[in-house]
Amino acid sequence: MRFILAAIAFLGSAALLVVGWLQVTEARAADTVVATGTLTQESPLLVIPSDTLIEHAGTQSITISGDGPIRVAIGRQADIAGWVGTTQHEIVTLDDTTGALVFTPGEASADETTAPSILGNDLWFQEYEGDGELELQQTLPVGFALLVQSDGEAPAPSEVSISWPLDGRAPMAGPLLLGGGVLLLISLGLLLWALLSMRRRSKPQRQAREELESEIPAAVPAEGENVATTPAFSFERSAPNADDGLDASDLDPVEQSQSVVAASVRLAEGDAPEVGRARELDRSELHEESGHAWAPPTAVGQQGQQPEAPAFPSFRAPSADDTAAPPAPAGAGAPAAVDDPFSWSAPVDSSEQPESSAQPESASQPEPAEPAESSDLDSSSDAKGNDGDDNSSTGGEPPAGGASGAGEKTPTADAPAAAPQEWRRPRGRDRTQAPKRLFRLIPLLLVGSIALTGCSADFWPEQFGGSTSAPTTPTPTSSIDQALITEGEALPAVNAQQLTQILDDAAKLAQEADAANKADGLKPRFTQAAYQERASEYQAKGADNTLPGPVAFPTGEVVYAVPQASESWPKSIFVVREAGGETPTAPFGIMLTQSNARDAYKVASIVQLTPDVTLPEAAPAEIGAPGIDGLEQPLVVAPEELAAAYADVISNGDGSQYAALFSPDGDSLRTQIAEARATVSGEIDANAARIEFQTRASDDPPFGVQTLDGGAIVAVSIEEVEKLSARTQLATLSVQGRTAALAGASSSSLGFETLYTNQLMFYVPSEATGGAIQLLGFANTMTGARQLNANEVTYG
C-alpha cells in the first residue's frame, strides 16, 4: 500500500510541477503585447478611453501616426467626455477576439464636424504635440483617457498602436511549484518507508539462511558403502534475493566455481544413507523455510554404479574403491573431530592409518589459483565491516590456491576447522567506494531548485505577498481618485497641481495687465465682478495717473482649497491664498468658476478676508465637495436670494427683515458703508443738490461649494448706486478723483451717478444646523460713474 501511495503522490507532484513550470515559461516567453488599428472615418477627434489603456498592466507605449500635426491631451475620462460633447469623434476600443484596436463612432451631432484646439485647457494633466508621428510612454491609472486631434479641422490621425510590457507574472506558479515539491518529498518519504519495512521483513529470512549454511555438518559415509556422485541438490545458483542489493552481473566466476566445489565436498563426505536421508529431510524443511531453491534430493547410489566425472579438473569425487577411514573416537587430551563442511578432505585418525597411506587424490591435485588480491579483498572487507552488507547464501569459501598451495597445510583432525566467516569477502566489485549515496542528494537538489524558482514575488498571488500588476499613477491624488471611482463618486474639479497652475496663470495675467493698465489681458482668467473691478481701476488710472491701481493679485501659498466634485458644469473652486510680497496682509479668498468643459477656470470673485475670521470645516482638496446647485438640505437663505437679503440689510440696517440672519461680528462692511454715506450727505448743499442711495443685488449668479456640516461658502456681489442730482437749474455739481475719471467730467448741471460693486464671501449654515450667516470677506470698489440725463433730474 505504501508503494501505491508513493506512486500516487509522485504522479500528483509531477502534474503540479509541470503545470507550474509551464506557467513560468509562458509568462517569460514574450516581452510585450501590441494592439494596432487604422481609422477609416474622418472624425476630427479620437478618444482612447481608460478601459482600453488599462487592458494590460504596466506602462502604455502609445504611437500615433497621421498626416500633419498631432495633438494629444491626457485627462480624466469624464472631463474629456465633457470637452468632446456632441462633436463628431471616434472611440478606440480593443477587440477581445483579434486583439486589434477598433474605432467606433461616438454619439455626436452631424453639424459639429470641427473642434477647437485641445491645447491649453485646465482639465488636462499633460499635453503633447508632434508632426507625422508621436510616441508616448505613460502609466495611466483607472479613469484617465487620451484625446487626440490633428488641427481640429482635418481628420484625426489614422493609425494608433498601443503596447504593454508583459511583467512575467504567473501568480499561481509559486503555489503549484511549492505543492509539487511537497508532494515529491512525501512520495520519497513513503517510498523510503516502504523499502525499510520490506527490508525489516526479509531480515529473519536472511539470518536463517546464513545460520543454515554455517551449521549443516558434513555427512560421512559408512565403511564399505558406495555413495552416489549425483549431488543432492541442484548446482544451479538460485536467483539473488531482491534485498541483497546484487544482481547476476555482480557474481565472480571464480566464486561460483568455489561454491560448487564446496557443495561437492559436502556431498562426498556425507553420512550413511539413513543419516543422509534424515539430513536431506532436514535440509528440505529448513530451506523451504528460508526460501532457498533446492532441487529434489536424489536417491543414494546402488553398489556398482559408475561415478560421474568430477565437476572440475581440480577436484575428483571419491569412488567406491577408495577406502574411507571411520572417524576416530575422541580420546582424552585429543581434540574432537570437527565436522567442517568447508574442509577439503574427511577427518583422518593418524593412529589407525599408516603414515604411508596415500592422500586423497583431491588433496594432491592443486585447485586453480585465485587472483592474488583475493586475500586483500577478504581482509579489506572484514576490516571495513562489510559482512553485514553481503547477503551471500553460499557461506564461506576456502582460501585461494587450494589445499596444496604454497605455505598452506591441509586441515586435519588435530586442528580445528577455520570459521566460515574468516573466508568471506564481498561478492563482485568492492562497494565501499560506490558513489550511490550521492544519488540521494538529487531529490533534495531538485526540490530546492524548484522552491527557489517559486520564491519570486511574480509567481505568487497578491494576497500571499506577490507583486501587484496595478499601474502606478503620475499624480499624487491617484489613490484617492481610485477610491472615488471605485465607490462611484465624482472626482474633484482639479488637483493641487492644476489649481496652483491656474492661480499662477491668473497672477501672471493680472501682473501683466497691471503693468500695461489694460483689461484686455484679463479676459482669459477673470470674469464678472473680479474683472469689472480691475477694468474700472485701469480706466480710472488711465484718466488720472495719480490714482492708485488695483490691489496686487495674491501670489503666496494656498492655505485652503475646496474644489467642487461634479461631472457637470459650471464648476466652482474656493481658494484661500496668502497675499505674498514683503508686506504681510490678510489672505485673499478667491472663487474660481468654469462655465463649460472647453472654457478655462476664471476668477469670478476675489476678496480680502476679514480679520480673525474662522473658516468652516470643508472636505480635503483631494476629495472635493458638492456645489451649491445640488444641496441635500436647504440653507438658512437660498444662494440665489443671499445677495438681495444682504442688500436689504445694508439699506435698512437693523430694521431689515433679514437683519437677524446675518451676524454683525466681523462685518465691517456695513459700518464702512454707513459711515461713507453719512460723510457724503454732510458734504453737499441740501438746497442745491440731493443725494440718494440704493443697494441692490448684481446680475452675477452665486457660486459656491458645500462644507462638511451641510452649509456652504457662497460668493455673491451687490451694487451700491449713489445718485447726486441738482435741485435747481442754476446749480452746478462738481466731483473729483475716481468719480471724475470714470464719468469723464468733473462738473455737471444735472448731476452724477456712481456705481460701487461689493464682492462678498459668506458662510451660510444649513437650516438643520442653524446659526447666523457670517461674512468671510469683501471687496468694495467703484466700478462706474456717469453724468445724469435731463429726464433723470427732478428740480425742486
PDB file of N, CA, C and O in Angstrom, residues 39 41-46 71 83 87-90 112-116 118 147-157:
ATOM      1  N   LEU A  39      -7.832  54.101 -38.591  1.00  0.00           N
ATOM      2  CA  LEU A  39      -9.081  54.847 -38.662  1.00  0.00           C
ATOM      3  C   LEU A  39      -9.480  55.045 -40.125  1.00  0.00           C
ATOM      4  O   LEU A  39      -8.670  55.482 -40.952  1.00  0.00           O
ATOM      5  N   GLN A  41     -12.695  56.588 -40.782  1.00  0.00           N
ATOM      6  CA  GLN A  41     -13.618  57.708 -40.819  1.00  0.00           C
ATOM      7  C   GLN A  41     -12.845  59.031 -40.839  1.00  0.00           C
ATOM      8  O   GLN A  41     -11.613  59.047 -40.745  1.00  0.00           O
ATOM      9  N   GLU A  42     -13.558  60.124 -40.927  1.00  0.00           N
ATOM     10  CA  GLU A  42     -12.930  61.440 -40.996  1.00  0.00           C
ATOM     11  C   GLU A  42     -13.346  62.320 -39.819  1.00  0.00           C
ATOM     12  O   GLU A  42     -13.525  63.514 -39.951  1.00  0.00           O
ATOM     13  N   SER A  43     -13.466  61.728 -38.666  1.00  0.00           N
ATOM     14  CA  SER A  43     -13.819  62.493 -37.471  1.00  0.00           C
ATOM     15  C   SER A  43     -12.621  63.325 -37.014  1.00  0.00           C
ATOM     16  O   SER A  43     -11.464  62.890 -37.132  1.00  0.00           O
ATOM     17  N   PRO A  44     -12.851  64.522 -36.467  1.00  0.00           N
ATOM     18  CA  PRO A  44     -11.726  65.370 -36.049  1.00  0.00           C
ATOM     19  C   PRO A  44     -11.107  64.964 -34.717  1.00  0.00           C
ATOM     20  O   PRO A  44     -10.024  65.445 -34.379  1.00  0.00           O
ATOM     21  N   LEU A  45     -11.778  64.078 -33.966  1.00  0.00           N
ATOM     22  CA  LEU A  45     -11.294  63.730 -32.633  1.00  0.00           C
ATOM     23  C   LEU A  45     -11.238  62.219 -32.460  1.00  0.00           C
ATOM     24  O   LEU A  45     -12.076  61.479 -32.988  1.00  0.00           O
ATOM     25  N   LEU A  46     -10.242  61.787 -31.701  1.00  0.00           N
ATOM     26  CA  LEU A  46     -10.116  60.392 -31.275  1.00  0.00           C
ATOM     27  C   LEU A  46     -10.096  60.360 -29.753  1.00  0.00           C
ATOM     28  O   LEU A  46      -9.395  61.151 -29.111  1.00  0.00           O
ATOM     29  N   ARG A  71      -1.945  66.376 -31.943  1.00  0.00           N
ATOM     30  CA  ARG A  71      -2.086  66.921 -30.592  1.00  0.00           C
ATOM     31  C   ARG A  71      -2.731  65.861 -29.700  1.00  0.00           C
ATOM     32  O   ARG A  71      -3.700  65.215 -30.093  1.00  0.00           O
ATOM     33  N   TRP A  83     -15.562  67.732 -22.588  1.00  0.00           N
ATOM     34  CA  TRP A  83     -14.954  68.601 -23.596  1.00  0.00           C
ATOM     35  C   TRP A  83     -15.429  68.209 -24.999  1.00  0.00           C
ATOM     36  O   TRP A  83     -15.727  69.075 -25.823  1.00  0.00           O
ATOM     37  N   THR A  87     -19.445  66.836 -30.471  1.00  0.00           N
ATOM     38  CA  THR A  87     -18.596  66.900 -31.668  1.00  0.00           C
ATOM     39  C   THR A  87     -18.331  65.492 -32.178  1.00  0.00           C
ATOM     40  O   THR A  87     -18.174  64.549 -31.388  1.00  0.00           O
ATOM     41  N   GLN A  88     -18.266  65.338 -33.481  1.00  0.00           N
ATOM     42  CA  GLN A  88     -18.014  64.018 -34.055  1.00  0.00           C
ATOM     43  C   GLN A  88     -16.646  63.501 -33.603  1.00  0.00           C
ATOM     44  O   GLN A  88     -15.641  64.204 -33.672  1.00  0.00           O
ATOM     45  N   HIS A  89     -16.648  62.238 -33.167  1.00  0.00           N
ATOM     46  CA  HIS A  89     -15.414  61.648 -32.647  1.00  0.00           C
ATOM     47  C   HIS A  89     -15.484  60.128 -32.767  1.00  0.00           C
ATOM     48  O   HIS A  89     -16.550  59.549 -32.959  1.00  0.00           O
ATOM     49  N   GLU A  90     -14.314  59.496 -32.649  1.00  0.00           N
ATOM     50  CA  GLU A  90     -14.195  58.038 -32.699  1.00  0.00           C
ATOM     51  C   GLU A  90     -13.644  57.545 -31.355  1.00  0.00           C
ATOM     52  O   GLU A  90     -12.715  58.141 -30.795  1.00  0.00           O
ATOM     53  N   GLU A 112     -21.548  69.237 -36.112  1.00  0.00           N
ATOM     54  CA  GLU A 112     -20.283  69.576 -35.451  1.00  0.00           C
ATOM     55  C   GLU A 112     -19.171  68.706 -36.012  1.00  0.00           C
ATOM     56  O   GLU A 112     -18.839  67.651 -35.478  1.00  0.00           O
ATOM     57  N   THR A 113     -18.602  69.166 -37.085  1.00  0.00           N
ATOM     58  CA  THR A 113     -17.541  68.418 -37.771  1.00  0.00           C
ATOM     59  C   THR A 113     -16.153  68.959 -37.494  1.00  0.00           C
ATOM     60  O   THR A 113     -15.170  68.413 -37.987  1.00  0.00           O
ATOM     61  N   THR A 114     -16.043  70.004 -36.729  1.00  0.00           N
ATOM     62  CA  THR A 114     -14.748  70.583 -36.369  1.00  0.00           C
ATOM     63  C   THR A 114     -14.722  70.822 -34.863  1.00  0.00           C
ATOM     64  O   THR A 114     -15.757  70.808 -34.191  1.00  0.00           O
ATOM     65  N   ALA A 115     -13.516  71.045 -34.368  1.00  0.00           N
ATOM     66  CA  ALA A 115     -13.341  71.274 -32.935  1.00  0.00           C
ATOM     67  C   ALA A 115     -12.217  72.270 -32.723  1.00  0.00           C
ATOM     68  O   ALA A 115     -11.262  72.333 -33.521  1.00  0.00           O
ATOM     69  N   PRO A 116     -12.263  73.070 -31.657  1.00  0.00           N
ATOM     70  CA  PRO A 116     -11.158  73.982 -31.360  1.00  0.00           C
ATOM     71  C   PRO A 116      -9.941  73.198 -30.890  1.00  0.00           C
ATOM     72  O   PRO A 116     -10.003  71.981 -30.656  1.00  0.00           O
ATOM     73  N   ILE A 118      -7.325  71.534 -28.642  1.00  0.00           N
ATOM     74  CA  ILE A 118      -7.451  70.941 -27.315  1.00  0.00           C
ATOM     75  C   ILE A 118      -6.359  71.416 -26.364  1.00  0.00           C
ATOM     76  O   ILE A 118      -6.421  71.115 -25.161  1.00  0.00           O
ATOM     77  N   LEU A 147      -7.179  62.202 -25.462  1.00  0.00           N
ATOM     78  CA  LEU A 147      -7.923  62.903 -26.510  1.00  0.00           C
ATOM     79  C   LEU A 147      -6.928  63.298 -27.587  1.00  0.00           C
ATOM     80  O   LEU A 147      -5.912  63.950 -27.303  1.00  0.00           O
ATOM     81  N   VAL A 148      -7.210  62.899 -28.841  1.00  0.00           N
ATOM     82  CA  VAL A 148      -6.277  63.092 -29.946  1.00  0.00           C
ATOM     83  C   VAL A 148      -6.975  63.870 -31.054  1.00  0.00           C
ATOM     84  O   VAL A 148      -8.146  63.618 -31.371  1.00  0.00           O
ATOM     85  N   GLN A 149      -6.236  64.808 -31.636  1.00  0.00           N
ATOM     86  CA  GLN A 149      -6.739  65.524 -32.808  1.00  0.00           C
ATOM     87  C   GLN A 149      -5.564  65.936 -33.676  1.00  0.00           C
ATOM     88  O   GLN A 149      -4.397  65.872 -33.247  1.00  0.00           O
ATOM     89  N   SER A 150      -5.881  66.349 -34.882  1.00  0.00           N
ATOM     90  CA  SER A 150      -4.855  66.870 -35.784  1.00  0.00           C
ATOM     91  C   SER A 150      -4.766  68.389 -35.593  1.00  0.00           C
ATOM     92  O   SER A 150      -3.937  68.875 -34.847  1.00  0.00           O
ATOM     93  N   ASP A 151      -5.589  69.150 -36.284  1.00  0.00           N
ATOM     94  CA  ASP A 151      -5.656  70.592 -36.076  1.00  0.00           C
ATOM     95  C   ASP A 151      -7.073  71.057 -35.771  1.00  0.00           C
ATOM     96  O   ASP A 151      -7.333  72.251 -35.668  1.00  0.00           O
ATOM     97  N   GLY A 152      -7.981  70.102 -35.602  1.00  0.00           N
ATOM     98  CA  GLY A 152      -9.370  70.435 -35.343  1.00  0.00           C
ATOM     99  C   GLY A 152     -10.214  70.534 -36.589  1.00  0.00           C
ATOM    100  O   GLY A 152     -11.433  70.330 -36.530  1.00  0.00           O
ATOM    101  N   GLU A 153      -9.600  70.853 -37.703  1.00  0.00           N
ATOM    102  CA  GLU A 153     -10.322  70.946 -38.976  1.00  0.00           C
ATOM    103  C   GLU A 153     -10.174  69.663 -39.788  1.00  0.00           C
ATOM    104  O   GLU A 153     -11.147  69.159 -40.347  1.00  0.00           O
ATOM    105  N   ALA A 154      -8.948  69.163 -39.874  1.00  0.00           N
ATOM    106  CA  ALA A 154      -8.678  67.948 -40.639  1.00  0.00           C
ATOM    107  C   ALA A 154      -9.061  66.717 -39.812  1.00  0.00           C
ATOM    108  O   ALA A 154      -9.227  66.784 -38.594  1.00  0.00           O
ATOM    109  N   PRO A 155      -9.218  65.559 -40.487  1.00  0.00           N
ATOM    110  CA  PRO A 155      -9.499  64.325 -39.752  1.00  0.00           C
ATOM    111  C   PRO A 155      -8.377  63.995 -38.762  1.00  0.00           C
ATOM    112  O   PRO A 155      -7.224  64.366 -38.939  1.00  0.00           O
ATOM    113  N   ALA A 156      -8.745  63.272 -37.736  1.00  0.00           N
ATOM    114  CA  ALA A 156      -7.786  62.880 -36.707  1.00  0.00           C
ATOM    115  C   ALA A 156      -6.753  61.918 -37.288  1.00  0.00           C
ATOM    116  O   ALA A 156      -6.977  61.307 -38.343  1.00  0.00           O
ATOM    117  N   PRO A 157      -5.590  61.753 -36.649  1.00  0.00           N
ATOM    118  CA  PRO A 157      -4.584  60.780 -37.106  1.00  0.00           C
ATOM    119  C   PRO A 157      -5.208  59.403 -37.292  1.00  0.00           C
ATOM    120  O   PRO A 157      -6.057  58.964 -36.512  1.00  0.00           O
TER     121      PRO A 157
END
